[in-house]
PDB file of C-alpha atoms in Angstrom:
ATOM      1  CA  GLU A   1      -0.012  -0.031   0.304  1.00  0.00           C
ATOM      2  CA  THR A   2       1.441   3.086  -1.398  1.00  0.00           C
ATOM      3  CA  GLY A   3      -0.532   5.863   0.041  1.00  0.00           C
ATOM      4  CA  VAL A   4      -1.870   6.264  -3.582  1.00  0.00           C
ATOM      5  CA  THR A   5      -4.780   4.856  -4.569  1.00  0.00           C
ATOM      6  CA  GLN A   6      -6.045   4.624  -8.079  1.00  0.00           C
ATOM      7  CA  THR A   7      -9.999   3.282  -9.489  1.00  0.00           C
ATOM      8  CA  PRO A   8     -11.312   1.860 -11.547  1.00  0.00           C
ATOM      9  CA  ARG A   9      -8.162  -0.141 -11.635  1.00  0.00           C
ATOM     10  CA  HIS A  10      -9.404  -1.832 -14.844  1.00  0.00           C
ATOM     11  CA  LEU A  11     -11.281  -0.139 -17.920  1.00  0.00           C
ATOM     12  CA  VAL A  12     -13.027  -0.646 -21.095  1.00  0.00           C
ATOM     13  CA  MET A  13     -14.176   1.901 -23.671  1.00  0.00           C
ATOM     14  CA  GLY A  14     -15.207   2.529 -26.627  1.00  0.00           C
ATOM     15  CA  MET A  15     -14.176   5.403 -28.784  1.00  0.00           C
ATOM     16  CA  THR A  16     -17.015   7.534 -28.552  1.00  0.00           C
ATOM     17  CA  ASN A  17     -16.857   6.946 -24.822  1.00  0.00           C
ATOM     18  CA  LYS A  18     -16.474   9.124 -21.929  1.00  0.00           C
ATOM     19  CA  LYS A  19     -14.924   8.036 -18.744  1.00  0.00           C
ATOM     20  CA  SER A  20     -12.369   9.182 -15.894  1.00  0.00           C
ATOM     21  CA  LEU A  21     -10.224   7.524 -13.729  1.00  0.00           C
ATOM     22  CA  LYS A  22      -9.780   8.698 -10.292  1.00  0.00           C
ATOM     23  CA  CYS A  23      -6.512   9.149  -8.210  1.00  0.00           C
ATOM     24  CA  GLU A  24      -6.366  10.253  -4.500  1.00  0.00           C
ATOM     25  CA  GLN A  25      -2.936  10.089  -2.118  1.00  0.00           C
ATOM     26  CA  HIS A  26      -3.129  10.179   1.690  1.00  0.00           C
ATOM     27  CA  LEU A  27       0.338  11.132   1.880  1.00  0.00           C
ATOM     28  CA  GLY A  28      -0.688  14.898   2.441  1.00  0.00           C
ATOM     29  CA  HIS A  29       1.616  15.761  -0.923  1.00  0.00           C
ATOM     30  CA  ASN A  30       1.103  18.679  -2.896  1.00  0.00           C
ATOM     31  CA  ALA A  31       2.392  17.182  -6.232  1.00  0.00           C
ATOM     32  CA  MET A  32       0.449  14.391  -7.983  1.00  0.00           C
ATOM     33  CA  TYR A  33       1.397  13.693 -11.561  1.00  0.00           C
ATOM     34  CA  TRP A  34      -0.313  11.054 -14.327  1.00  0.00           C
ATOM     35  CA  TYR A  35       1.644   8.928 -16.412  1.00  0.00           C
ATOM     36  CA  LYS A  36       1.565   6.814 -19.488  1.00  0.00           C
ATOM     37  CA  GLN A  37       3.836   3.164 -19.356  1.00  0.00           C
ATOM     38  CA  SER A  38       2.777   0.972 -22.755  1.00  0.00           C
ATOM     39  CA  ALA A  39       4.046  -2.288 -23.235  1.00  0.00           C
ATOM     40  CA  LYS A  40       7.504  -1.878 -23.969  1.00  0.00           C
ATOM     41  CA  LYS A  41       7.984   1.616 -23.938  1.00  0.00           C
ATOM     42  CA  PRO A  42       9.422   3.698 -20.931  1.00  0.00           C
ATOM     43  CA  LEU A  43       7.365   6.046 -18.520  1.00  0.00           C
ATOM     44  CA  GLU A  44       5.580   9.015 -20.251  1.00  0.00           C
ATOM     45  CA  LEU A  45       4.956  12.155 -17.713  1.00  0.00           C
ATOM     46  CA  MET A  46       1.800  13.289 -18.868  1.00  0.00           C
ATOM     47  CA  PHE A  47       0.893  15.921 -16.491  1.00  0.00           C
ATOM     48  CA  VAL A  48       1.802  17.652 -12.963  1.00  0.00           C
ATOM     49  CA  TYR A  49       0.134  19.631 -10.387  1.00  0.00           C
ATOM     50  CA  ASN A  50       1.801  21.476  -8.006  1.00  0.00           C
ATOM     51  CA  PHE A  51      -0.839  22.912  -5.293  1.00  0.00           C
ATOM     52  CA  LYS A  52      -3.949  22.248  -7.752  1.00  0.00           C
ATOM     53  CA  GLU A  53      -2.220  24.314  -9.991  1.00  0.00           C
ATOM     54  CA  GLN A  54      -0.507  22.568 -13.242  1.00  0.00           C
ATOM     55  CA  THR A  55       3.087  23.333 -13.717  1.00  0.00           C
ATOM     56  CA  GLU A  56       3.675  20.245 -16.499  1.00  0.00           C
ATOM     57  CA  ASN A  57       1.750  19.531 -19.778  1.00  0.00           C
ATOM     58  CA  ASN A  58       3.782  16.967 -21.906  1.00  0.00           C
ATOM     59  CA  SER A  59       2.308  17.586 -24.627  1.00  0.00           C
ATOM     60  CA  VAL A  60      -0.327  15.321 -24.105  1.00  0.00           C
ATOM     61  CA  PRO A  61      -3.532  15.705 -26.936  1.00  0.00           C
ATOM     62  CA  SER A  62      -6.102  17.335 -25.982  1.00  0.00           C
ATOM     63  CA  ARG A  63      -8.140  14.165 -25.251  1.00  0.00           C
ATOM     64  CA  PHE A  64      -7.350  13.181 -22.008  1.00  0.00           C
ATOM     65  CA  SER A  65      -7.846  16.169 -19.593  1.00  0.00           C
ATOM     66  CA  PRO A  66      -7.211  15.881 -16.491  1.00  0.00           C
ATOM     67  CA  GLU A  67      -8.723  17.947 -13.259  1.00  0.00           C
ATOM     68  CA  CYS A  68      -6.941  18.693  -9.791  1.00  0.00           C
ATOM     69  CA  PRO A  69     -10.172  19.527  -7.505  1.00  0.00           C
ATOM     70  CA  ASN A  70      -7.380  19.664  -4.219  1.00  0.00           C
ATOM     71  CA  SER A  71      -3.893  18.604  -3.563  1.00  0.00           C
ATOM     72  CA  SER A  72      -5.433  15.124  -2.300  1.00  0.00           C
ATOM     73  CA  HIS A  73      -7.001  14.466  -5.841  1.00  0.00           C
ATOM     74  CA  LEU A  74      -6.752  14.302  -9.467  1.00  0.00           C
ATOM     75  CA  PHE A  75      -8.855  12.744 -12.282  1.00  0.00           C
ATOM     76  CA  LEU A  76      -8.088  12.227 -16.368  1.00  0.00           C
ATOM     77  CA  HIS A  77     -10.806  12.564 -18.181  1.00  0.00           C
ATOM     78  CA  LEU A  78     -10.652  10.701 -21.172  1.00  0.00           C
ATOM     79  CA  HIS A  79     -13.132  11.554 -24.491  1.00  0.00           C
ATOM     80  CA  THR A  80     -12.390   9.561 -28.195  1.00  0.00           C
ATOM     81  CA  LEU A  81      -9.801   8.121 -27.519  1.00  0.00           C
ATOM     82  CA  GLN A  82      -8.358   5.664 -29.549  1.00  0.00           C
ATOM     83  CA  PRO A  83      -6.663   3.129 -29.578  1.00  0.00           C
ATOM     84  CA  GLU A  84      -3.353   3.228 -29.559  1.00  0.00           C
ATOM     85  CA  ASP A  85      -4.341   5.327 -26.407  1.00  0.00           C
ATOM     86  CA  SER A  86      -4.470   1.955 -24.893  1.00  0.00           C
ATOM     87  CA  ALA A  87      -1.375   1.568 -21.751  1.00  0.00           C
ATOM     88  CA  LEU A  88      -1.567   1.503 -18.157  1.00  0.00           C
ATOM     89  CA  TYR A  89      -2.252   4.823 -16.293  1.00  0.00           C
ATOM     90  CA  LEU A  90      -0.169   5.571 -13.237  1.00  0.00           C
ATOM     91  CA  CYS A  91      -0.721   8.234 -10.842  1.00  0.00           C
ATOM     92  CA  ALA A  92       2.148   9.386  -8.617  1.00  0.00           C
ATOM     93  CA  SER A  93       1.960  11.560  -6.169  1.00  0.00           C
ATOM     94  CA  SER A  94       5.263  13.942  -4.023  1.00  0.00           C
ATOM     95  CA  GLN A  95       5.614  16.185  -0.958  1.00  0.00           C
ATOM     96  CA  THR A  96       6.289  19.467  -3.890  1.00  0.00           C
ATOM     97  CA  TYR A  97       7.241  19.523  -7.405  1.00  0.00           C
ATOM     98  CA  PRO A  98       9.929  20.568  -8.064  1.00  0.00           C
ATOM     99  CA  GLY A  99      11.486  18.494  -5.849  1.00  0.00           C
ATOM    100  CA  THR A 100      12.607  15.599  -7.169  1.00  0.00           C
ATOM    101  CA  ARG A 101      16.718  15.686  -7.151  1.00  0.00           C
ATOM    102  CA  SER A 102      15.748  17.306  -3.352  1.00  0.00           C
ATOM    103  CA  GLY A 103      14.521  13.691  -3.050  1.00  0.00           C
ATOM    104  CA  ASN A 104      11.063  14.673  -2.915  1.00  0.00           C
ATOM    105  CA  THR A 105      10.330  10.788  -3.916  1.00  0.00           C
ATOM    106  CA  ILE A 106       7.285  10.309  -6.181  1.00  0.00           C
ATOM    107  CA  TYR A 107       5.211   7.426  -5.018  1.00  0.00           C
ATOM    108  CA  PHE A 108       3.175   5.557  -7.615  1.00  0.00           C
ATOM    109  CA  GLY A 109      -0.415   3.964  -7.111  1.00  0.00           C
ATOM    110  CA  GLU A 110      -1.081   1.161  -8.245  1.00  0.00           C
ATOM    111  CA  GLY A 111      -2.660   1.996 -11.522  1.00  0.00           C
ATOM    112  CA  SER A 112      -5.741   1.653 -14.135  1.00  0.00           C
ATOM    113  CA  TRP A 113      -5.502  -0.550 -17.179  1.00  0.00           C
ATOM    114  CA  LEU A 114      -7.366   1.344 -20.165  1.00  0.00           C
ATOM    115  CA  THR A 115      -7.954  -0.473 -22.818  1.00  0.00           C
ATOM    116  CA  VAL A 116      -9.872   1.563 -26.198  1.00  0.00           C
ATOM    117  CA  VAL A 117     -11.985  -0.722 -28.270  1.00  0.00           C
TER     118      VAL A 117
ATOM    119  CA  GLY B   1      15.805  13.307 -26.561  1.00  0.00           C
ATOM    120  CA  GLU B   2      18.128  11.984 -24.388  1.00  0.00           C
ATOM    121  CA  ASN B   3      18.780   8.100 -23.878  1.00  0.00           C
ATOM    122  CA  VAL B   4      18.334   5.808 -20.950  1.00  0.00           C
ATOM    123  CA  GLY B   5      18.356   2.615 -21.511  1.00  0.00           C
ATOM    124  CA  LEU B   6      18.231  -0.645 -20.390  1.00  0.00           C
ATOM    125  CA  HIS B   7      21.648  -3.507 -21.876  1.00  0.00           C
ATOM    126  CA  LEU B   8      19.450  -6.595 -21.203  1.00  0.00           C
ATOM    127  CA  PRO B   9      15.522  -6.889 -21.338  1.00  0.00           C
ATOM    128  CA  THR B  10      15.294 -10.235 -18.973  1.00  0.00           C
ATOM    129  CA  LEU B  11      17.934 -11.401 -17.019  1.00  0.00           C
ATOM    130  CA  SER B  12      17.217 -14.995 -14.672  1.00  0.00           C
ATOM    131  CA  VAL B  13      19.597 -15.225 -11.982  1.00  0.00           C
ATOM    132  CA  GLN B  14      18.995 -18.274  -9.457  1.00  0.00           C
ATOM    133  CA  GLU B  15      18.053 -17.737  -5.470  1.00  0.00           C
ATOM    134  CA  GLY B  16      20.275 -17.114  -3.493  1.00  0.00           C
ATOM    135  CA  ASP B  17      22.917 -15.744  -6.082  1.00  0.00           C
ATOM    136  CA  ASN B  18      23.476 -12.365  -6.156  1.00  0.00           C
ATOM    137  CA  SER B  19      22.151  -9.890  -9.647  1.00  0.00           C
ATOM    138  CA  ILE B  20      23.646  -7.354 -11.382  1.00  0.00           C
ATOM    139  CA  ILE B  21      20.960  -4.692 -13.315  1.00  0.00           C
ATOM    140  CA  ASN B  22      22.247  -2.379 -15.470  1.00  0.00           C
ATOM    141  CA  CYS B  23      21.500   0.943 -17.310  1.00  0.00           C
ATOM    142  CA  ALA B  24      22.754   3.964 -19.716  1.00  0.00           C
ATOM    143  CA  TYR B  25      22.394   7.223 -19.817  1.00  0.00           C
ATOM    144  CA  SER B  26      23.081   9.652 -22.229  1.00  0.00           C
ATOM    145  CA  ASN B  27      23.088  12.781 -20.337  1.00  0.00           C
ATOM    146  CA  SER B  28      25.756  13.841 -18.756  1.00  0.00           C
ATOM    147  CA  ALA B  29      24.021  16.617 -17.228  1.00  0.00           C
ATOM    148  CA  SER B  30      22.629  14.352 -15.244  1.00  0.00           C
ATOM    149  CA  ASP B  31      22.447  14.875 -11.431  1.00  0.00           C
ATOM    150  CA  TYR B  32      19.873  12.652 -10.023  1.00  0.00           C
ATOM    151  CA  PHE B  33      19.118   8.396  -9.990  1.00  0.00           C
ATOM    152  CA  ILE B  34      16.323   6.682  -8.780  1.00  0.00           C
ATOM    153  CA  TRP B  35      15.871   2.931  -9.215  1.00  0.00           C
ATOM    154  CA  TYR B  36      12.124   1.249  -9.641  1.00  0.00           C
ATOM    155  CA  LYS B  37      10.816  -2.132  -9.051  1.00  0.00           C
ATOM    156  CA  GLN B  38       7.344  -2.773 -10.632  1.00  0.00           C
ATOM    157  CA  GLU B  39       6.258  -5.599  -9.742  1.00  0.00           C
ATOM    158  CA  SER B  40       3.396  -7.541 -11.719  1.00  0.00           C
ATOM    159  CA  GLY B  41      -0.272  -5.328 -11.386  1.00  0.00           C
ATOM    160  CA  LYS B  42       1.597  -2.579  -9.276  1.00  0.00           C
ATOM    161  CA  GLY B  43       2.752   0.192 -10.205  1.00  0.00           C
ATOM    162  CA  PRO B  44       6.576   1.491  -9.805  1.00  0.00           C
ATOM    163  CA  GLN B  45       8.299   1.155  -6.326  1.00  0.00           C
ATOM    164  CA  PHE B  46      11.395   3.446  -5.239  1.00  0.00           C
ATOM    165  CA  ILE B  47      14.397   1.329  -4.548  1.00  0.00           C
ATOM    166  CA  ILE B  48      17.397   3.349  -3.855  1.00  0.00           C
ATOM    167  CA  ASP B  49      18.726   7.021  -5.224  1.00  0.00           C
ATOM    168  CA  ILE B  50      22.031   8.156  -5.428  1.00  0.00           C
ATOM    169  CA  ARG B  51      23.707  11.590  -6.489  1.00  0.00           C
ATOM    170  CA  SER B  52      26.356  12.600  -9.197  1.00  0.00           C
ATOM    171  CA  ASN B  53      28.851  13.568  -6.423  1.00  0.00           C
ATOM    172  CA  MET B  54      28.281   9.867  -5.257  1.00  0.00           C
ATOM    173  CA  ASP B  55      29.526   6.880  -7.322  1.00  0.00           C
ATOM    174  CA  LYS B  56      27.893   3.881  -4.318  1.00  0.00           C
ATOM    175  CA  ARG B  57      25.431   4.001  -2.307  1.00  0.00           C
ATOM    176  CA  GLN B  58      24.146   0.980  -0.085  1.00  0.00           C
ATOM    177  CA  GLY B  59      20.576   0.009   0.863  1.00  0.00           C
ATOM    178  CA  GLN B  60      19.221  -2.671   2.174  1.00  0.00           C
ATOM    179  CA  ARG B  61      20.230  -6.161   0.092  1.00  0.00           C
ATOM    180  CA  VAL B  62      20.573  -3.734  -3.046  1.00  0.00           C
ATOM    181  CA  THR B  63      23.343  -1.059  -3.608  1.00  0.00           C
ATOM    182  CA  VAL B  64      24.009   1.138  -6.752  1.00  0.00           C
ATOM    183  CA  LEU B  65      26.372   2.308  -8.613  1.00  0.00           C
ATOM    184  CA  LEU B  66      27.425   4.835 -10.595  1.00  0.00           C
ATOM    185  CA  ASN B  67      30.343   5.260 -13.395  1.00  0.00           C
ATOM    186  CA  LYS B  68      30.203   9.198 -14.639  1.00  0.00           C
ATOM    187  CA  THR B  69      33.085   8.389 -17.114  1.00  0.00           C
ATOM    188  CA  VAL B  70      30.945   5.782 -19.265  1.00  0.00           C
ATOM    189  CA  LYS B  71      27.461   7.221 -17.873  1.00  0.00           C
ATOM    190  CA  HIS B  72      26.550   3.845 -16.221  1.00  0.00           C
ATOM    191  CA  LEU B  73      24.078   3.222 -13.388  1.00  0.00           C
ATOM    192  CA  SER B  74      23.423  -0.615 -11.676  1.00  0.00           C
ATOM    193  CA  LEU B  75      21.585  -2.119  -9.126  1.00  0.00           C
ATOM    194  CA  GLN B  76      22.863  -5.170  -7.424  1.00  0.00           C
ATOM    195  CA  ILE B  77      20.735  -7.417  -5.338  1.00  0.00           C
ATOM    196  CA  ALA B  78      22.420  -9.925  -2.726  1.00  0.00           C
ATOM    197  CA  ALA B  79      21.133 -12.913  -2.225  1.00  0.00           C
ATOM    198  CA  THR B  80      18.519 -12.445  -4.807  1.00  0.00           C
ATOM    199  CA  GLN B  81      14.894 -14.002  -3.443  1.00  0.00           C
ATOM    200  CA  PRO B  82      11.729 -14.943  -4.859  1.00  0.00           C
ATOM    201  CA  GLY B  83       9.876 -11.451  -4.511  1.00  0.00           C
ATOM    202  CA  ASP B  84      13.070 -10.183  -6.102  1.00  0.00           C
ATOM    203  CA  SER B  85      10.792 -11.388  -9.048  1.00  0.00           C
ATOM    204  CA  ALA B  86       9.507  -8.007 -10.904  1.00  0.00           C
ATOM    205  CA  VAL B  87      10.267  -5.347 -13.548  1.00  0.00           C
ATOM    206  CA  TYR B  88      13.925  -3.216 -12.883  1.00  0.00           C
ATOM    207  CA  PHE B  89      13.460   0.567 -14.419  1.00  0.00           C
ATOM    208  CA  CYS B  90      16.627   2.910 -13.792  1.00  0.00           C
ATOM    209  CA  ALA B  91      15.502   7.001 -14.071  1.00  0.00           C
ATOM    210  CA  GLU B  92      18.496   9.967 -14.458  1.00  0.00           C
ATOM    211  CA  THR B  93      17.310  13.673 -14.694  1.00  0.00           C
ATOM    212  CA  ASP B  94      18.715  16.719 -14.081  1.00  0.00           C
ATOM    213  CA  THR B  95      15.980  19.211 -14.317  1.00  0.00           C
ATOM    214  CA  ASP B  96      13.064  17.465 -12.146  1.00  0.00           C
ATOM    215  CA  LYS B  97      11.292  15.219 -14.439  1.00  0.00           C
ATOM    216  CA  LEU B  98      11.995  12.199 -14.608  1.00  0.00           C
ATOM    217  CA  ILE B  99      13.288  10.199 -17.555  1.00  0.00           C
ATOM    218  CA  PHE B 100      12.930   6.004 -17.423  1.00  0.00           C
ATOM    219  CA  GLY B 101      14.336   3.536 -18.874  1.00  0.00           C
ATOM    220  CA  THR B 102      12.575   0.348 -20.237  1.00  0.00           C
ATOM    221  CA  GLY B 103      13.023  -1.297 -17.487  1.00  0.00           C
ATOM    222  CA  THR B 104      14.585  -5.405 -17.100  1.00  0.00           C
ATOM    223  CA  ARG B 105      12.940  -8.083 -16.115  1.00  0.00           C
ATOM    224  CA  LEU B 106      14.501  -9.976 -13.499  1.00  0.00           C
ATOM    225  CA  GLN B 107      13.337 -13.662 -13.201  1.00  0.00           C
ATOM    226  CA  VAL B 108      14.362 -15.729  -9.684  1.00  0.00           C
ATOM    227  CA  PHE B 109      14.393 -19.739 -10.110  1.00  0.00           C
ATOM    228  CA  PRO B 110      14.698 -22.156  -7.604  1.00  0.00           C
TER     229      PRO B 110
END
């Protein structure tokens, strides 16, 4: 148990559906992240929020829309996705961002497996 | 872009032996490195980190070695156990954005 909880763990959606992934952290952290993990590819940073403000958008297509209502919750809204968007989506948190190099360890959730059909 | 990669996609070791997982990086400006472990069905878990002003750091049963001359990072696991079976990622950064490698799968057999 890392203190970062993601729901749902598995999601199958059609290309015209709208769905959302949810992440909640119980660590008192101020920074939250979305990462994408595809088969045989490195982890890709998608978004970073620090104190509820988006600080990084790593050229993510607009069909992915993040929302951070408070420092403990993070959503990823999904709309008109493509089959190539099928992947494991990982939420993570850390004390602050930037801060990685200062030892602010990033803690990952267990991920949401997304399949787009 | 910069490349962080692993020499071998799969490493098989016998239980009780030591494991060595390697990682090459290309950004000579990187000054902070992390090893993560990802078990099947779980998210990556922090194992150990090292800064560029060090060449070795030890944890519980794990040691990370950094060779800045050849831009090489390794993770050594002593007395490998079945519970060590997982995918191991290295990550590096010079800007706070972590760049991850593709991972090495460690398989432990009896």
